[in-house]
mmCIF file of C-alpha atoms in Angstrom:
data_model
loop_
_atom_site.group_PDB
_atom_site.id
_atom_site.type_symbol
_atom_site.label_atom_id
_atom_site.label_comp_id
_atom_site.label_asym_id
_atom_site.label_seq_id
_atom_site.Cartn_x
_atom_site.Cartn_y
_atom_site.Cartn_z
ATOM 1 C CA MET A 383 -45.290 19.865 17.002
ATOM 2 C CA LYS A 384 -45.278 22.217 19.956
ATOM 3 C CA PRO A 385 -43.406 25.533 19.463
ATOM 4 C CA GLN A 386 -41.048 24.788 22.379
ATOM 5 C CA ASN A 387 -40.090 21.461 20.754
ATOM 6 C CA LEU A 388 -39.316 23.249 17.497
ATOM 7 C CA VAL A 389 -37.024 25.627 19.396
ATOM 8 C CA ILE A 390 -35.266 22.674 21.035
ATOM 9 C CA LEU A 391 -34.754 20.957 17.647
ATOM 10 C CA TRP A 392 -33.462 24.188 16.135
ATOM 11 C CA LEU A 393 -30.978 24.673 18.987
ATOM 12 C CA HIS A 394 -29.883 21.034 18.704
ATOM 13 C CA HIS A 395 -29.250 21.539 14.982
ATOM 14 C CA ILE A 396 -27.236 24.700 15.602
ATOM 15 C CA LEU A 397 -25.142 22.971 18.280
ATOM 16 C CA ASN A 398 -24.404 20.055 15.954
ATOM 17 C CA ILE A 399 -23.206 22.440 13.239
ATOM 18 C CA THR A 400 -20.981 24.174 15.783
ATOM 19 C CA VAL A 401 -19.423 20.864 16.805
ATOM 20 C CA LEU A 402 -18.758 19.944 13.156
ATOM 21 C CA ILE A 403 -17.182 23.307 12.404
ATOM 22 C CA THR A 404 -15.054 23.019 15.525
ATOM 23 C CA GLN A 405 -13.828 19.555 14.509
ATOM 24 C CA ARG A 406 -12.871 20.821 11.074
ATOM 25 C CA GLU A 407 -11.147 23.861 12.516
ATOM 26 C CA LEU A 408 -9.211 21.690 14.964
ATOM 27 C CA PHE A 409 -8.240 19.379 12.098
ATOM 28 C CA LEU A 410 -6.887 22.243 10.041
ATOM 29 C CA LYS A 411 -5.226 23.944 13.011
ATOM 30 C CA ASN A 412 -3.709 21.046 14.965
ATOM 31 C CA VAL A 413 -3.237 18.136 12.546
ATOM 32 C CA ALA A 414 -0.183 18.626 10.309
ATOM 33 C CA GLN A 415 -1.225 19.131 6.689
ATOM 34 C CA THR A 416 0.729 18.054 3.630
ATOM 35 C CA SER A 417 -1.351 19.917 1.044
ATOM 36 C CA ASP A 418 -3.460 23.056 0.844
ATOM 37 C CA PHE A 419 -6.530 21.094 -0.224
ATOM 38 C CA PRO A 420 -7.170 18.096 2.085
ATOM 39 C CA LEU A 421 -10.456 16.274 1.475
ATOM 40 C CA ALA A 422 -11.422 16.939 5.100
ATOM 41 C CA LEU A 423 -14.210 14.359 5.027
ATOM 42 C CA GLU A 424 -15.255 13.670 8.600
ATOM 43 C CA ILE A 425 -15.738 9.926 8.699
ATOM 44 C CA GLU A 426 -17.589 8.518 11.685
ATOM 45 C CA ARG A 427 -17.442 4.807 10.855
ATOM 46 C CA ALA A 428 -16.481 2.374 8.111
ATOM 47 C CA GLU A 429 -17.596 -1.117 7.212
ATOM 48 C CA GLY A 430 -16.938 -3.390 4.253
ATOM 49 C CA VAL A 431 -16.451 -1.218 1.172
ATOM 50 C CA TYR A 432 -18.174 1.857 2.630
ATOM 51 C CA LEU A 433 -17.200 4.892 4.690
ATOM 52 C CA TYR A 434 -19.897 6.906 6.521
ATOM 53 C CA ASP A 435 -19.618 10.562 7.491
ATOM 54 C CA THR A 436 -21.169 12.304 10.488
ATOM 55 C CA GLU A 437 -24.319 13.038 8.506
ATOM 56 C CA GLY A 438 -24.760 9.366 7.638
ATOM 57 C CA LYS A 439 -23.758 9.786 3.996
ATOM 58 C CA SER A 440 -22.047 6.707 2.569
ATOM 59 C CA TYR A 441 -18.977 6.685 0.333
ATOM 60 C CA LEU A 442 -18.083 3.650 -1.760
ATOM 61 C CA ASP A 443 -14.344 3.298 -1.204
ATOM 62 C CA LEU A 444 -12.483 2.570 -4.443
ATOM 63 C CA ILE A 445 -8.994 3.130 -3.018
ATOM 64 C CA SER A 446 -8.984 1.072 0.204
ATOM 65 C CA GLY A 447 -7.119 3.731 2.176
ATOM 66 C CA ILE A 448 -4.465 3.581 -0.588
ATOM 67 C CA GLY A 449 -4.234 -0.190 -0.878
ATOM 68 C CA VAL A 450 -4.674 -0.984 2.818
ATOM 69 C CA SER A 451 -8.160 -2.411 3.367
ATOM 70 C CA ASN A 452 -7.865 -5.437 1.062
ATOM 71 C CA VAL A 453 -10.348 -7.428 3.162
ATOM 72 C CA GLY A 454 -12.612 -4.419 3.625
ATOM 73 C CA HIS A 455 -13.021 -2.030 6.526
ATOM 74 C CA ARG A 456 -13.442 -3.598 9.952
ATOM 75 C CA HIS A 457 -13.719 -7.173 8.745
ATOM 76 C CA PRO A 458 -15.378 -9.116 11.611
ATOM 77 C CA LYS A 459 -12.587 -11.700 11.805
ATOM 78 C CA VAL A 460 -9.895 -9.013 11.926
ATOM 79 C CA VAL A 461 -11.795 -7.086 14.609
ATOM 80 C CA GLU A 462 -12.253 -10.288 16.606
ATOM 81 C CA ALA A 463 -8.521 -11.047 16.427
ATOM 82 C CA ILE A 464 -7.702 -7.516 17.623
ATOM 83 C CA LYS A 465 -10.097 -7.751 20.567
ATOM 84 C CA ASP A 466 -8.825 -11.197 21.550
ATOM 85 C CA GLN A 467 -5.214 -9.989 21.536
ATOM 86 C CA VAL A 468 -5.998 -6.807 23.489
ATOM 87 C CA ASP A 469 -7.496 -9.001 26.193
ATOM 88 C CA LYS A 470 -4.181 -10.893 26.469
ATOM 89 C CA TYR A 471 -1.406 -8.324 26.122
ATOM 90 C CA MET A 472 -0.226 -5.395 24.018
ATOM 91 C CA HIS A 473 3.342 -4.087 23.978
ATOM 92 C CA LEU A 474 5.707 -6.165 26.137
ATOM 93 C CA MET A 475 9.268 -5.647 24.958
ATOM 94 C CA VAL A 476 11.207 -4.385 21.951
ATOM 95 C CA TYR A 477 10.977 -6.603 18.902
ATOM 96 C CA GLY A 478 13.064 -9.761 18.927
ATOM 97 C CA GLU A 479 13.436 -10.273 22.685
ATOM 98 C CA PHE A 480 10.292 -12.126 23.808
ATOM 99 C CA VAL A 481 8.566 -15.062 22.141
ATOM 100 C CA GLN A 482 5.187 -13.534 21.312
ATOM 101 C CA SER A 483 2.642 -15.833 19.696
ATOM 102 C CA PRO A 484 1.116 -13.291 17.245
ATOM 103 C CA GLN A 485 4.568 -12.512 15.802
ATOM 104 C CA VAL A 486 5.626 -16.147 15.609
ATOM 105 C CA GLN A 487 2.410 -17.354 13.980
ATOM 106 C CA LEU A 488 2.360 -14.460 11.518
ATOM 107 C CA ALA A 489 5.996 -15.047 10.530
ATOM 108 C CA LYS A 490 5.211 -18.714 9.872
ATOM 109 C CA ALA A 491 2.156 -17.790 7.793
ATOM 110 C CA LEU A 492 4.190 -15.332 5.712
ATOM 111 C CA VAL A 493 6.935 -17.899 5.127
ATOM 112 C CA ASP A 494 4.321 -20.469 4.102
ATOM 113 C CA SER A 495 2.899 -17.996 1.586
ATOM 114 C CA LEU A 496 6.297 -17.765 -0.129
ATOM 115 C CA THR A 497 7.221 -21.416 -0.627
ATOM 116 C CA PRO A 498 8.282 -23.224 -2.696
ATOM 117 C CA SER A 499 11.060 -21.211 -4.270
ATOM 118 C CA ALA A 500 12.007 -21.390 -7.909
ATOM 119 C CA GLY A 501 14.642 -24.088 -8.436
ATOM 120 C CA ASP A 502 17.283 -24.319 -5.717
ATOM 121 C CA ARG A 503 17.109 -20.667 -4.679
ATOM 122 C CA PRO A 504 17.015 -20.303 -0.858
ATOM 123 C CA VAL A 505 13.513 -20.012 0.541
ATOM 124 C CA LEU A 506 12.671 -16.687 2.166
ATOM 125 C CA ASP A 507 12.162 -17.962 5.694
ATOM 126 C CA ASN A 508 13.088 -15.036 7.958
ATOM 127 C CA VAL A 509 10.734 -12.135 8.675
ATOM 128 C CA TYR A 510 11.696 -8.816 10.234
ATOM 129 C CA PHE A 511 8.611 -6.874 11.350
ATOM 130 C CA THR A 512 8.334 -3.107 11.067
ATOM 131 C CA ASN A 513 5.635 -0.478 11.598
ATOM 132 C CA SER A 514 5.221 0.556 7.965
ATOM 133 C CA GLY A 515 6.284 0.048 4.377
ATOM 134 C CA THR A 516 8.805 2.858 4.511
ATOM 135 C CA GLU A 517 10.480 1.232 7.508
ATOM 136 C CA ALA A 518 10.525 -2.081 5.654
ATOM 137 C CA ILE A 519 12.379 -0.409 2.779
ATOM 138 C CA GLU A 520 14.862 1.221 5.175
ATOM 139 C CA GLY A 521 15.563 -2.133 6.841
ATOM 140 C CA ALA A 522 15.964 -3.880 3.495
ATOM 141 C CA MET A 523 18.452 -1.227 2.363
ATOM 142 C CA LYS A 524 20.559 -1.704 5.479
ATOM 143 C CA LEU A 525 20.364 -5.463 5.022
ATOM 144 C CA ALA A 526 21.604 -5.258 1.435
ATOM 145 C CA LYS A 527 24.531 -2.979 2.335
ATOM 146 C CA ARG A 528 25.585 -5.160 5.251
ATOM 147 C CA TYR A 529 25.268 -8.460 3.346
ATOM 148 C CA THR A 530 26.916 -7.433 0.064
ATOM 149 C CA GLN A 531 29.392 -4.933 1.556
ATOM 150 C CA ARG A 532 28.393 -2.602 -1.289
ATOM 151 C CA THR A 533 26.748 0.804 -1.222
ATOM 152 C CA GLU A 534 25.055 1.411 -4.581
ATOM 153 C CA PHE A 535 21.290 1.083 -5.055
ATOM 154 C CA VAL A 536 19.391 0.926 -8.312
ATOM 155 C CA SER A 537 15.703 1.897 -8.397
ATOM 156 C CA CYS A 538 13.305 3.194 -11.041
ATOM 157 C CA TYR A 539 12.197 6.542 -12.363
ATOM 158 C CA ASN A 540 8.744 7.441 -11.015
ATOM 159 C CA ALA A 541 9.068 4.830 -8.299
ATOM 160 C CA TYR A 542 7.767 5.432 -4.804
ATOM 161 C CA HIS A 543 9.215 3.459 -1.884
ATOM 162 C CA GLY A 544 8.486 5.813 1.017
ATOM 163 C CA ALA A 545 9.242 9.276 2.334
ATOM 164 C CA THR A 546 12.056 8.825 4.875
ATOM 165 C CA GLN A 547 15.619 9.761 3.948
ATOM 166 C CA GLY A 548 16.765 6.396 2.598
ATOM 167 C CA ALA A 549 13.501 5.502 0.902
ATOM 168 C CA LEU A 550 13.227 8.993 -0.578
ATOM 169 C CA SER A 551 16.719 8.598 -2.031
ATOM 170 C CA LEU A 552 15.348 5.747 -4.142
ATOM 171 C CA SER A 553 12.487 7.840 -5.475
ATOM 172 C CA GLY A 554 12.524 8.504 -9.185
ATOM 173 C CA SER A 555 10.932 11.946 -8.945
ATOM 174 C CA GLU A 556 13.279 14.883 -8.520
ATOM 175 C CA ASN A 557 10.287 17.068 -7.730
ATOM 176 C CA PHE A 558 9.841 15.135 -4.478
ATOM 177 C CA LYS A 559 13.562 15.056 -3.648
ATOM 178 C CA ARG A 560 15.133 18.368 -4.565
ATOM 179 C CA ASN A 561 14.151 20.330 -1.449
ATOM 180 C CA PHE A 562 15.362 17.576 0.896
ATOM 181 C CA ARG A 563 18.848 17.087 -0.483
ATOM 182 C CA PRO A 564 21.479 16.003 0.310
ATOM 183 C CA LEU A 565 20.136 12.456 0.335
ATOM 184 C CA LEU A 566 21.979 9.149 0.100
ATOM 185 C CA PRO A 567 24.766 9.087 -2.485
ATOM 186 C CA MET A 568 25.308 6.202 -4.909
ATOM 187 C CA THR A 569 21.685 5.757 -5.921
ATOM 188 C CA LYS A 570 20.687 5.690 -9.570
ATOM 189 C CA ASN A 571 17.463 5.287 -11.488
ATOM 190 C CA ILE A 572 16.580 3.086 -14.430
ATOM 191 C CA THR A 573 13.380 2.918 -16.469
ATOM 192 C CA HIS A 574 10.892 0.350 -15.199
ATOM 193 C CA GLY A 575 10.452 -2.366 -17.829
ATOM 194 C CA ASN A 576 13.310 -1.189 -20.063
ATOM 195 C CA MET A 577 15.582 -4.092 -21.022
ATOM 196 C CA ALA A 578 18.576 -1.941 -22.005
ATOM 197 C CA ASP A 579 18.674 -0.221 -18.592
ATOM 198 C CA ILE A 580 19.313 -3.561 -16.868
ATOM 199 C CA GLU A 581 22.952 -3.183 -17.903
ATOM 200 C CA GLN A 582 23.292 -0.387 -15.357
ATOM 201 C CA VAL A 583 23.227 -3.052 -12.633
ATOM 202 C CA THR A 584 26.908 -3.840 -11.959
ATOM 203 C CA GLU A 585 29.339 -5.408 -9.493
ATOM 204 C CA GLN A 586 29.066 -2.158 -7.518
ATOM 205 C CA THR A 587 25.338 -2.629 -6.934
ATOM 206 C CA ALA A 588 24.215 -3.776 -3.482
ATOM 207 C CA ALA A 589 20.611 -4.212 -4.563
ATOM 208 C CA VAL A 590 17.996 -3.405 -7.143
ATOM 209 C CA ILE A 591 14.866 -2.227 -5.346
ATOM 210 C CA ILE A 592 11.875 -2.386 -7.642
ATOM 211 C CA GLU A 593 8.088 -2.602 -7.649
ATOM 212 C CA ILE A 594 6.689 -5.519 -9.617
ATOM 213 C CA ILE A 595 3.987 -3.154 -10.863
ATOM 214 C CA GLY A 596 4.907 0.527 -11.114
ATOM 215 C CA GLY A 597 2.354 1.865 -8.632
ATOM 216 C CA GLU A 598 2.581 5.636 -8.283
ATOM 217 C CA ALA A 599 3.792 5.793 -11.886
ATOM 218 C CA GLY A 600 0.208 4.929 -12.800
ATOM 219 C CA VAL A 601 0.118 1.094 -12.778
ATOM 220 C CA ARG A 602 2.860 0.206 -15.243
ATOM 221 C CA VAL A 603 3.025 -3.523 -15.985
ATOM 222 C CA PRO A 604 6.326 -4.896 -17.341
ATOM 223 C CA THR A 605 6.838 -8.107 -19.291
ATOM 224 C CA ILE A 606 7.731 -11.434 -17.733
ATOM 225 C CA ALA A 607 10.881 -11.424 -19.855
ATOM 226 C CA TYR A 608 11.979 -8.147 -18.262
ATOM 227 C CA PHE A 609 11.880 -9.466 -14.720
ATOM 228 C CA GLN A 610 13.531 -12.730 -15.675
ATOM 229 C CA ALA A 611 16.361 -10.777 -17.307
ATOM 230 C CA LEU A 612 16.666 -8.556 -14.233
ATOM 231 C CA ARG A 613 16.786 -11.621 -11.975
ATOM 232 C CA LYS A 614 19.538 -13.117 -14.129
ATOM 233 C CA LYS A 615 21.551 -9.880 -14.113
ATOM 234 C CA CYS A 616 21.388 -9.590 -10.317
ATOM 235 C CA ASP A 617 22.656 -13.166 -10.004
ATOM 236 C CA GLU A 618 25.511 -12.503 -12.423
ATOM 237 C CA VAL A 619 26.818 -9.448 -10.535
ATOM 238 C CA GLY A 620 25.972 -10.590 -6.982
ATOM 239 C CA ALA A 621 23.369 -7.899 -6.300
ATOM 240 C CA LEU A 622 20.266 -8.613 -4.248
ATOM 241 C CA LEU A 623 16.893 -8.316 -5.948
ATOM 242 C CA ILE A 624 14.520 -6.581 -3.521
ATOM 243 C CA ILE A 625 10.897 -6.674 -4.645
ATOM 244 C CA ASP A 626 8.646 -3.978 -3.198
ATOM 245 C CA GLU A 627 5.252 -5.661 -2.713
ATOM 246 C CA ILE A 628 3.935 -2.970 -0.380
ATOM 247 C CA GLN A 629 1.051 -2.095 -2.718
ATOM 248 C CA THR A 630 0.836 -5.322 -4.707
ATOM 249 C CA GLY A 631 0.951 -7.950 -1.960
ATOM 250 C CA PHE A 632 -1.864 -9.707 -0.113
ATOM 251 C CA GLY A 633 -3.973 -10.561 -3.152
ATOM 252 C CA ARG A 634 -4.213 -7.159 -4.824
ATOM 253 C CA THR A 635 -3.096 -8.300 -8.298
ATOM 254 C CA GLY A 636 -4.804 -11.713 -8.495
ATOM 255 C CA SER A 637 -2.217 -13.818 -6.682
ATOM 256 C CA PHE A 638 -1.091 -13.544 -3.081
ATOM 257 C CA TRP A 639 2.204 -11.964 -4.167
ATOM 258 C CA ALA A 640 2.466 -10.227 -7.545
ATOM 259 C CA PHE A 641 5.932 -11.662 -8.266
ATOM 260 C CA GLU A 642 4.359 -15.121 -8.576
ATOM 261 C CA GLN A 643 2.973 -14.047 -11.964
ATOM 262 C CA PHE A 644 6.406 -13.183 -13.373
ATOM 263 C CA GLY A 645 8.315 -16.446 -12.989
ATOM 264 C CA ILE A 646 10.940 -15.115 -10.583
ATOM 265 C CA TYR A 647 11.890 -15.435 -6.915
ATOM 266 C CA PRO A 648 13.344 -12.413 -5.073
ATOM 267 C CA ASP A 649 16.109 -12.220 -2.482
ATOM 268 C CA VAL A 650 14.126 -9.860 -0.274
ATOM 269 C CA ILE A 651 10.457 -8.828 -0.215
ATOM 270 C CA THR A 652 9.023 -5.767 1.476
ATOM 271 C CA SER A 653 5.382 -5.721 2.557
ATOM 272 C CA ALA A 654 2.915 -3.462 4.387
ATOM 273 C CA LYS A 655 -0.396 -1.711 3.471
ATOM 274 C CA GLY A 656 -2.852 -4.598 2.902
ATOM 275 C CA MET A 657 -0.851 -6.729 5.316
ATOM 276 C CA GLY A 658 -2.528 -5.416 8.470
ATOM 277 C CA GLY A 659 -6.212 -5.490 7.589
ATOM 278 C CA GLY A 660 -6.339 -1.831 8.606
ATOM 279 C CA MET A 661 -3.703 -1.946 11.357
ATOM 280 C CA PRO A 662 -0.181 -0.506 10.923
ATOM 281 C CA ILE A 663 2.432 -3.171 10.210
ATOM 282 C CA GLY A 664 5.147 -3.925 7.673
ATOM 283 C CA ALA A 665 7.904 -6.454 7.112
ATOM 284 C CA PHE A 666 10.931 -7.319 5.043
ATOM 285 C CA ILE A 667 11.525 -10.981 4.366
ATOM 286 C CA ALA A 668 14.759 -12.741 3.386
ATOM 287 C CA ASN A 669 16.476 -16.065 3.967
ATOM 288 C CA GLN A 670 18.230 -16.816 7.242
ATOM 289 C CA LYS A 671 21.738 -16.495 5.802
ATOM 290 C CA VAL A 672 21.075 -12.978 4.557
ATOM 291 C CA MET A 673 19.125 -11.852 7.635
ATOM 292 C CA SER A 674 21.759 -13.202 10.038
ATOM 293 C CA VAL A 675 24.136 -10.308 9.254
ATOM 294 C CA PHE A 676 22.159 -8.170 11.713
ATOM 295 C CA LYS A 677 23.366 -10.356 14.600
ATOM 296 C CA ASP A 678 26.957 -9.156 14.806
ATOM 297 C CA ASN A 679 29.392 -6.422 13.812
ATOM 298 C CA PRO A 680 27.463 -4.701 15.260
ATOM 299 C CA ILE A 681 25.173 -6.691 17.486
ATOM 300 C CA LEU A 682 21.560 -5.466 17.155
ATOM 301 C CA GLY A 683 22.301 -4.350 13.596
ATOM 302 C CA HIS A 684 18.694 -3.300 13.138
ATOM 303 C CA ILE A 685 16.285 -2.630 16.002
ATOM 304 C CA THR A 686 12.718 -1.438 16.517
ATOM 305 C CA THR A 687 10.526 -0.874 19.552
ATOM 306 C CA PHE A 688 7.052 -1.308 18.127
ATOM 307 C CA GLY A 689 7.715 -3.349 14.973
ATOM 308 C CA GLY A 690 5.549 -6.466 15.058
ATOM 309 C CA HIS A 691 3.244 -5.024 17.715
ATOM 310 C CA PRO A 692 1.152 -7.954 19.025
ATOM 311 C CA VAL A 693 -2.194 -6.353 18.178
ATOM 312 C CA SER A 694 -1.109 -5.460 14.643
ATOM 313 C CA ALA A 695 0.413 -8.917 14.212
ATOM 314 C CA ALA A 696 -2.832 -10.566 15.336
ATOM 315 C CA ALA A 697 -4.785 -8.453 12.836
ATOM 316 C CA SER A 698 -2.312 -9.334 10.100
ATOM 317 C CA LEU A 699 -2.515 -13.049 10.865
ATOM 318 C CA ALA A 700 -6.312 -12.886 10.619
ATOM 319 C CA THR A 701 -5.944 -11.015 7.324
ATOM 320 C CA ILE A 702 -3.549 -13.500 5.745
ATOM 321 C CA ASN A 703 -5.746 -16.394 6.886
ATOM 322 C CA LEU A 704 -8.770 -14.691 5.344
ATOM 323 C CA ILE A 705 -7.138 -13.972 2.012
ATOM 324 C CA ARG A 706 -5.544 -17.386 1.650
ATOM 325 C CA GLY A 707 -8.329 -19.389 3.302
ATOM 326 C CA GLU A 708 -11.104 -17.828 1.237
ATOM 327 C CA LYS A 709 -8.825 -17.402 -1.805
ATOM 328 C CA LEU A 710 -9.996 -13.808 -2.233
ATOM 329 C CA TYR A 711 -7.404 -13.277 -4.967
ATOM 330 C CA GLU A 712 -9.076 -15.841 -7.237
ATOM 331 C CA SER A 713 -12.028 -13.538 -7.958
ATOM 332 C CA VAL A 714 -9.788 -10.533 -8.623
ATOM 333 C CA PRO A 715 -9.261 -11.081 -12.390
ATOM 334 C CA GLU A 716 -13.020 -11.420 -12.989
ATOM 335 C CA LYS A 717 -13.786 -8.267 -11.013
ATOM 336 C CA ALA A 718 -11.041 -6.363 -12.809
ATOM 337 C CA ALA A 719 -12.436 -7.500 -16.160
ATOM 338 C CA LEU A 720 -15.859 -6.159 -15.169
ATOM 339 C CA PHE A 721 -14.346 -2.758 -14.356
ATOM 340 C CA ARG A 722 -12.587 -2.715 -17.725
ATOM 341 C CA SER A 723 -15.728 -3.687 -19.638
ATOM 342 C CA LEU A 724 -17.774 -0.920 -18.003
ATOM 343 C CA LEU A 725 -15.252 1.920 -18.023
ATOM 344 C CA VAL A 726 -15.616 2.798 -21.686
ATOM 345 C CA HIS A 727 -15.975 6.439 -22.690
ATOM 346 C CA PRO A 728 -14.429 8.729 -25.336
ATOM 347 C CA LYS A 729 -12.697 10.731 -22.591
ATOM 348 C CA ILE A 730 -11.062 7.602 -21.105
ATOM 349 C CA LYS A 731 -7.726 7.331 -22.922
ATOM 350 C CA GLU A 732 -6.596 4.019 -21.429
ATOM 351 C CA VAL A 733 -7.265 1.575 -18.598
ATOM 352 C CA ARG A 734 -4.175 -0.158 -17.176
ATOM 353 C CA ASN A 735 -4.307 -2.826 -14.527
ATOM 354 C CA GLN A 736 -2.855 -5.860 -12.865
ATOM 355 C CA GLY A 737 -5.804 -7.337 -11.013
ATOM 356 C CA LEU A 738 -7.583 -4.766 -8.842
ATOM 357 C CA MET A 739 -4.700 -2.315 -9.088
ATOM 358 C CA MET A 740 -6.011 -0.044 -11.827
ATOM 359 C CA ALA A 741 -5.338 3.289 -13.522
ATOM 360 C CA VAL A 742 -7.954 5.037 -15.675
ATOM 361 C CA GLU A 743 -6.250 7.671 -17.807
ATOM 362 C CA PHE A 744 -7.758 11.019 -18.843
ATOM 363 C CA ALA A 745 -6.447 13.972 -20.842
ATOM 364 C CA ASP A 746 -4.975 15.898 -17.910
ATOM 365 C CA PHE A 747 -5.133 16.530 -14.171
ATOM 366 C CA ASP A 748 -7.745 19.278 -14.399
ATOM 367 C CA GLU A 749 -10.191 17.003 -16.169
ATOM 368 C CA LEU A 750 -9.522 14.152 -13.732
ATOM 369 C CA LYS A 751 -9.774 16.359 -10.639
ATOM 370 C CA GLY A 752 -13.211 17.551 -11.691
ATOM 371 C CA ILE A 753 -14.365 13.951 -12.112
ATOM 372 C CA ILE A 754 -12.964 12.935 -8.730
ATOM 373 C CA ASP A 755 -14.613 15.883 -6.970
ATOM 374 C CA ARG A 756 -17.987 15.160 -8.547
ATOM 375 C CA ALA A 757 -17.659 11.477 -7.661
ATOM 376 C CA ILE A 758 -17.096 12.340 -4.001
ATOM 377 C CA GLU A 759 -20.245 14.469 -4.067
ATOM 378 C CA LYS A 760 -22.089 11.404 -5.379
ATOM 379 C CA GLY A 761 -20.649 9.130 -2.690
ATOM 380 C CA LEU A 762 -17.678 7.544 -4.486
ATOM 381 C CA LEU A 763 -14.098 7.917 -3.262
ATOM 382 C CA THR A 764 -11.282 7.792 -5.821
ATOM 383 C CA ASP A 765 -7.839 9.375 -6.176
ATOM 384 C CA TRP A 766 -4.930 9.967 -8.549
ATOM 385 C CA PHE A 767 -1.279 8.863 -8.564
ATOM 386 C CA LEU A 768 1.730 10.784 -7.293
ATOM 387 C CA PHE A 769 3.649 10.562 -10.565
ATOM 388 C CA CYS A 770 0.719 10.174 -12.946
ATOM 389 C CA ASP A 771 -1.827 12.830 -12.045
ATOM 390 C CA ASN A 772 -3.966 12.379 -15.147
ATOM 391 C CA SER A 773 -4.945 8.825 -14.119
ATOM 392 C CA MET A 774 -7.635 7.777 -11.640
ATOM 393 C CA ARG A 775 -6.641 5.250 -8.987
ATOM 394 C CA ILE A 776 -8.965 2.278 -8.571
ATOM 395 C CA ALA A 777 -7.954 -0.224 -5.898
ATOM 396 C CA PRO A 778 -11.086 -1.285 -4.005
ATOM 397 C CA PRO A 779 -11.296 -3.855 -1.225
ATOM 398 C CA LEU A 780 -11.031 -7.335 -2.745
ATOM 399 C CA ILE A 781 -14.465 -8.144 -1.305
ATOM 400 C CA ILE A 782 -16.225 -5.647 -3.594
ATOM 401 C CA THR A 783 -19.240 -7.228 -5.296
ATOM 402 C CA GLU A 784 -20.336 -7.164 -8.946
ATOM 403 C CA GLU A 785 -23.265 -4.924 -8.019
ATOM 404 C CA GLN A 786 -20.957 -2.477 -6.223
ATOM 405 C CA ILE A 787 -18.592 -2.427 -9.222
ATOM 406 C CA ARG A 788 -21.503 -1.587 -11.523
ATOM 407 C CA THR A 789 -22.635 1.186 -9.179
ATOM 408 C CA ALA A 790 -19.106 2.612 -9.005
ATOM 409 C CA CYS A 791 -18.687 2.632 -12.781
ATOM 410 C CA GLU A 792 -22.107 4.249 -13.293
ATOM 411 C CA ILE A 793 -21.071 7.069 -10.957
ATOM 412 C CA ILE A 794 -17.705 7.525 -12.694
ATOM 413 C CA LEU A 795 -19.280 7.671 -16.140
ATOM 414 C CA SER A 796 -21.950 10.112 -14.955
ATOM 415 C CA CYS A 797 -19.229 12.324 -13.480
ATOM 416 C CA ILE A 798 -17.328 12.318 -16.779
ATOM 417 C CA GLU A 799 -20.429 13.760 -18.399
#
């Protein structure tokens, strides 16, 4: 190669490094940080179960953007739906004023995914769209207070329902709440899966808000009997049972909704994360009688500008059609079993899961953090849980293949060593 060409290549390399450093510096300077140790991976593109950085290095994504990319990154049918909707219209009017096809068709698809109900319980046939899971929780809380005319909420220790004021009030971790008090009064925590604690639900309770699977607690799976007893108690005292399916919904646990596996039917469901196929959207779903309380006293009892954005709704409709049409949840138990069979090591204390919502427990955070860091170096992205920092989060896109599962487990085991 000619000397002048070598100089040009060298300068090009130096310029590229400068650009990368500048991007990182801008990230740290101008993008609000919530920890002192962000991953700061600079991802250029994503597809399927892989992320790719600016150097072309691939990362096998075992956490799906924290339970978001259930159908994989940039699924062609989701991308096509987004492009088609952008060519028609984007934001038109605040939610609930115009008849917008993406919202209407998505609401119908969500309602169809929830029927039939158990026994003569009213079918959940009314959908209120939001921008996120936290907003869905906030709306569901307002709905419960307005419908029952009560003010007490019961949630679980080590539960996570969001970070806004109302949702944070439900959190079962004082470490996350203490520096933001005062929060909402009349909230109390019970232990997820504990039968005796069900008695704390009383005639003063507006709603019990609970995850079917304790997510940030490290994937805690209760018994069917527990949820049936909780359902019965809520009926006896007139409290609403609000099931948080923000992490568990859209096929994550082996059925479209996780509650289907527990022989119950909720009064309200909250959804988000995997709902949008990578686009921001959430919802809370109830029956028409319950939802109608937002219509008067006051009128516009709950409002949103961007909730149910047409582009997000179109992406969500494509996602729900994919998951249900291709029955992606049917292969989840088999894939989860493969993970469990491969993740065997003396340092692995326990593997907990409901479908592809998994926690791999180690001795402590320091040991786990070292494994996670080494895995990232080897091109595998994992994480831990907010309230269980000695357990590795595994929640890959549902489309992950057997070969990719084997590769992921080989990397994890090599990083343990």
